[in-house]
């Protein structure tokens, strides 16, 4: 449990600090989001991620199924939309940060659950438990899960900030479905070669989409939404 928490929740907290430090005090005098709202949605994400993972365990034998992959991709993104699609978040520049917090909570809880569940299952069924290679594989899966859901959460947040939630829901769904389909082939475990090949592809997809969302889009979206609100700021990080 300690190792699972260190990898799953540790990755979530590190990513949170790494991304948000440029958008809050002391980097900027006036933070771009409210801490209570952010951590409130992060907590909601932890609860939602735990519930989704508990549901996911009932389909353990079908983790390699394409149908299950598509189903859970939809569950993840629709859960984010349902939580964020409240009137008080519409048209607000800080909604992207709240989507990020919600997504990172979901990803962190799911990653922790997956690591703990798989390692416990291995300890019960295998005399030697999980080997080093298996720990590395699932650690990578845990980290990229956090990365992916933080990015798709921010995408959902962007859609609500722009008042076009379903357009951006579709974008998040495309990425999430592609990721889950790649992961279904990792869980299929047809050979070591295919496991590592699909794991690398899923990692590149999650990291690439995260970079595009957080570093290429976020500053520009903040400017555009602030402009639509009749506001402007000169301290938006580049």
Coordinates of C-alpha atoms in Angstrom, one line a residue:
X1 CA 0.0 0.0 0.0
X2 CA 2.8 2.4 0.9
X3 CA 4.6 1.7 -2.5
X4 CA 1.3 2.1 -4.4
X5 CA 0.5 5.4 -2.6
X6 CA 4.0 6.7 -3.2
X7 CA 3.8 6.0 -6.9
X8 CA 0.1 6.8 -7.7
X9 CA -0.6 9.7 -5.3
X10 CA 3.0 10.8 -5.2
X11 CA 2.9 11.3 -8.9
X12 CA -0.3 13.3 -8.6
X13 CA 1.1 15.6 -6.0
X14 CA 4.3 16.2 -7.8
X15 CA 2.5 17.0 -11.1
X16 CA 0.2 19.3 -9.2
X17 CA 3.2 21.3 -7.8
X18 CA 5.1 21.2 -11.0
X19 CA 2.3 22.7 -13.1
X20 CA 0.6 25.1 -10.7
X21 CA 3.7 26.8 -9.2
X22 CA 3.8 29.3 -12.0
X23 CA 0.2 30.3 -11.6
X24 CA 0.0 30.9 -7.9
X25 CA 1.7 32.9 -5.1
X26 CA 4.6 33.7 -4.9
X27 CA 5.3 33.3 -8.6
X28 CA 2.4 35.7 -9.3
X29 CA 0.9 38.2 -6.8
X30 CA -2.7 37.3 -7.7
X31 CA -3.2 33.5 -8.2
X32 CA -5.1 32.4 -11.3
X33 CA -7.4 30.1 -9.3
X34 CA -8.9 29.6 -5.9
X35 CA -7.0 27.2 -3.6
X36 CA -10.2 26.0 -1.8
X37 CA -12.0 25.4 -5.1
X38 CA -9.1 23.6 -6.6
X39 CA -8.5 21.3 -3.6
X40 CA -12.2 20.7 -3.2
X41 CA -12.4 19.4 -6.8
X42 CA -9.2 17.4 -6.3
X43 CA -10.9 15.7 -3.3
X44 CA -14.0 15.1 -5.5
X45 CA -11.6 13.6 -8.1
X46 CA -10.1 11.2 -5.5
X47 CA -13.5 10.0 -4.5
X48 CA -14.7 9.6 -8.1
X49 CA -11.4 7.8 -9.1
X50 CA -11.8 5.4 -6.2
X51 CA -15.4 4.6 -7.2
X52 CA -14.5 4.1 -10.8
X53 CA -11.6 1.9 -9.9
X54 CA -13.8 -0.2 -7.6
X55 CA -16.2 -0.7 -10.5
X56 CA -13.2 -1.4 -12.8
X57 CA -12.1 -4.4 -10.7
X58 CA -15.3 -6.3 -11.5
X59 CA -14.1 -6.5 -15.1
X60 CA -10.6 -7.7 -14.3
X61 CA -10.8 -10.6 -16.8
X62 CA -12.0 -8.2 -19.5
X63 CA -9.3 -5.4 -19.1
X64 CA -8.0 -6.5 -22.5
X65 CA -11.5 -6.1 -24.1
X66 CA -11.9 -3.3 -26.6
X67 CA -15.5 -2.8 -25.5
X68 CA -14.5 -2.4 -21.8
X69 CA -11.7 0.0 -22.9
X70 CA -14.2 2.3 -24.7
X71 CA -16.7 2.0 -21.9
X72 CA -14.3 3.2 -19.2
X73 CA -12.9 5.9 -21.4
X74 CA -16.4 7.3 -21.6
X75 CA -17.0 6.9 -17.9
X76 CA -13.9 8.8 -17.0
X77 CA -14.6 11.8 -19.3
X78 CA -18.3 12.0 -18.6
X79 CA -17.6 12.0 -14.9
X80 CA -15.4 15.0 -15.3
X81 CA -18.0 16.8 -17.4
X82 CA -20.8 16.1 -14.9
X83 CA -18.8 17.5 -12.0
X84 CA -17.5 20.6 -13.8
X85 CA -20.5 21.5 -15.9
X86 CA -22.0 23.8 -13.2
X87 CA -23.1 27.4 -14.0
X88 CA -20.5 28.9 -11.7
X89 CA -17.7 27.5 -13.8
X90 CA -19.0 28.6 -17.2
X91 CA -17.0 31.2 -19.0
X92 CA -14.4 31.5 -16.2
X93 CA -10.6 31.4 -16.9
X94 CA -9.9 29.5 -13.8
X95 CA -12.1 26.5 -14.8
X96 CA -9.2 24.9 -16.7
X97 CA -7.3 24.7 -13.4
X98 CA -10.3 23.1 -11.7
X99 CA -10.5 20.6 -14.5
X100 CA -6.9 19.9 -14.0
X101 CA -7.4 19.3 -10.2
X102 CA -10.4 17.1 -10.8
X103 CA -8.5 15.0 -13.4
X104 CA -5.4 14.7 -11.3
X105 CA -7.5 13.5 -8.4
X106 CA -9.3 10.9 -10.5
X107 CA -5.9 9.8 -12.1
X108 CA -4.2 9.6 -8.7
X109 CA -6.9 7.5 -7.0
X110 CA -7.1 5.2 -10.0
X111 CA -3.4 4.8 -10.2
X112 CA -3.1 4.1 -6.5
X113 CA -5.9 1.5 -6.7
X114 CA -4.4 -0.2 -9.7
X115 CA -1.0 -0.5 -8.2
X116 CA -2.3 -1.8 -4.8
X117 CA -4.8 -4.2 -6.4
X118 CA -2.4 -5.8 -8.9
X119 CA 0.5 -6.1 -6.4
X120 CA -1.9 -7.7 -3.8
X121 CA -3.3 -10.1 -6.4
X122 CA 0.3 -11.1 -7.4
X123 CA 1.3 -11.7 -3.8
X124 CA -1.7 -14.0 -3.3
X125 CA -1.3 -16.0 -6.5
X126 CA 2.5 -16.0 -7.1
X127 CA 5.0 -17.3 -4.5
X128 CA 7.5 -14.7 -5.4
X129 CA 5.0 -11.8 -5.9
X130 CA 5.6 -9.2 -8.6
X131 CA 9.1 -9.1 -10.1
X132 CA 11.1 -5.9 -10.7
X133 CA 10.0 -5.7 -14.4
X134 CA 6.3 -5.9 -13.4
X135 CA 6.7 -3.2 -10.8
X136 CA 8.3 -1.0 -13.4
X137 CA 5.6 -1.6 -15.9
X138 CA 2.8 -0.8 -13.5
X139 CA 4.7 2.2 -12.1
X140 CA 4.8 3.6 -15.7
X141 CA 1.1 2.8 -16.1
X142 CA 0.3 4.6 -12.8
X143 CA 2.3 7.7 -13.7
X144 CA 0.9 8.0 -17.2
X145 CA -2.6 7.5 -15.9
X146 CA -2.2 10.6 -13.7
X147 CA -0.7 12.5 -16.6
X148 CA -3.5 11.6 -19.0
X149 CA -6.4 12.4 -16.7
X150 CA -4.9 15.7 -15.6
X151 CA -4.7 16.7 -19.3
X152 CA -8.2 15.5 -20.3
X153 CA -9.6 17.1 -17.2
X154 CA -8.0 20.4 -18.3
X155 CA -9.5 19.9 -21.8
X156 CA -13.0 19.4 -20.2
X157 CA -12.3 22.6 -18.2
X158 CA -11.4 24.5 -21.3
X159 CA -14.7 23.5 -23.0
X160 CA -16.7 24.8 -20.0
X161 CA -14.6 27.9 -19.8
X162 CA -15.3 28.6 -23.5
X163 CA -19.0 27.6 -23.1
X164 CA -18.5 24.7 -25.6
X165 CA -18.5 21.7 -23.2
X166 CA -19.5 19.0 -25.7
X167 CA -17.1 20.0 -28.4
X168 CA -14.2 19.6 -25.9
X169 CA -15.7 16.5 -24.4
X170 CA -15.4 14.9 -27.8
X171 CA -11.8 15.9 -28.0
X172 CA -11.1 14.4 -24.5
X173 CA -13.0 11.3 -25.5
X174 CA -10.9 10.7 -28.6
X175 CA -7.7 10.9 -26.6
X176 CA -9.1 8.8 -23.7
X177 CA -10.4 6.1 -26.0
X178 CA -7.1 5.9 -27.9
X179 CA -5.3 5.6 -24.6
X180 CA -7.6 2.9 -23.2
X181 CA -7.4 0.9 -26.5
X182 CA -3.6 0.9 -26.2
X183 CA -3.8 -0.2 -22.6
X184 CA -6.1 -3.0 -23.5
X185 CA -3.3 -4.5 -25.6
X186 CA -0.9 -4.0 -22.7
X187 CA -3.3 -6.0 -20.5
X188 CA -3.8 -8.6 -23.2
X189 CA -0.1 -9.5 -22.7
X190 CA 0.3 -11.5 -25.9
X191 CA 4.1 -11.2 -25.7
X192 CA 6.7 -9.1 -24.0
X193 CA 7.4 -7.3 -27.2
X194 CA 3.7 -6.2 -27.7
X195 CA 3.4 -5.3 -24.0
X196 CA 6.4 -2.9 -24.1
X197 CA 5.5 -1.6 -27.6
X198 CA 1.9 -0.6 -26.6
X199 CA 3.1 0.7 -23.2
X200 CA 5.6 3.0 -24.9
X201 CA 2.9 4.2 -27.3
X202 CA 0.4 4.9 -24.5
X203 CA 3.2 6.7 -22.6
X204 CA 4.0 8.9 -25.6
X205 CA 0.3 9.6 -26.1
X206 CA -0.3 10.7 -22.5
X207 CA 2.9 12.8 -22.2
X208 CA 2.4 14.4 -25.7
X209 CA -1.2 15.4 -25.0
X210 CA -0.2 16.7 -21.5
X211 CA 2.5 18.8 -23.1
X212 CA 0.2 20.2 -25.7
X213 CA -2.6 21.0 -23.2
X214 CA -0.5 22.4 -20.3
X215 CA 2.4 24.1 -22.1
X216 CA 1.1 24.9 -25.6
X217 CA -2.6 25.8 -24.9
X218 CA -3.1 26.8 -21.3
X219 CA -1.6 30.4 -21.5
X220 CA -3.4 31.2 -24.7
X221 CA -6.7 29.9 -23.5
X222 CA -6.4 32.0 -20.3
X223 CA -5.8 35.1 -22.4
X224 CA -8.8 34.4 -24.6
X225 CA -11.2 33.6 -21.8
X226 CA -10.1 36.7 -19.8
X227 CA -10.6 38.8 -23.0
X228 CA -14.1 37.4 -23.3
X229 CA -14.8 38.4 -19.7
X230 CA -13.5 41.9 -20.4
X231 CA -10.4 41.4 -18.4
X232 CA -6.6 41.2 -19.1
X233 CA -3.5 40.2 -17.2
X234 CA 0.2 40.9 -18.0
X235 CA 1.6 38.2 -15.7
X236 CA 0.4 35.1 -17.6
X237 CA 3.3 32.6 -17.7
X238 CA 4.7 31.8 -21.1

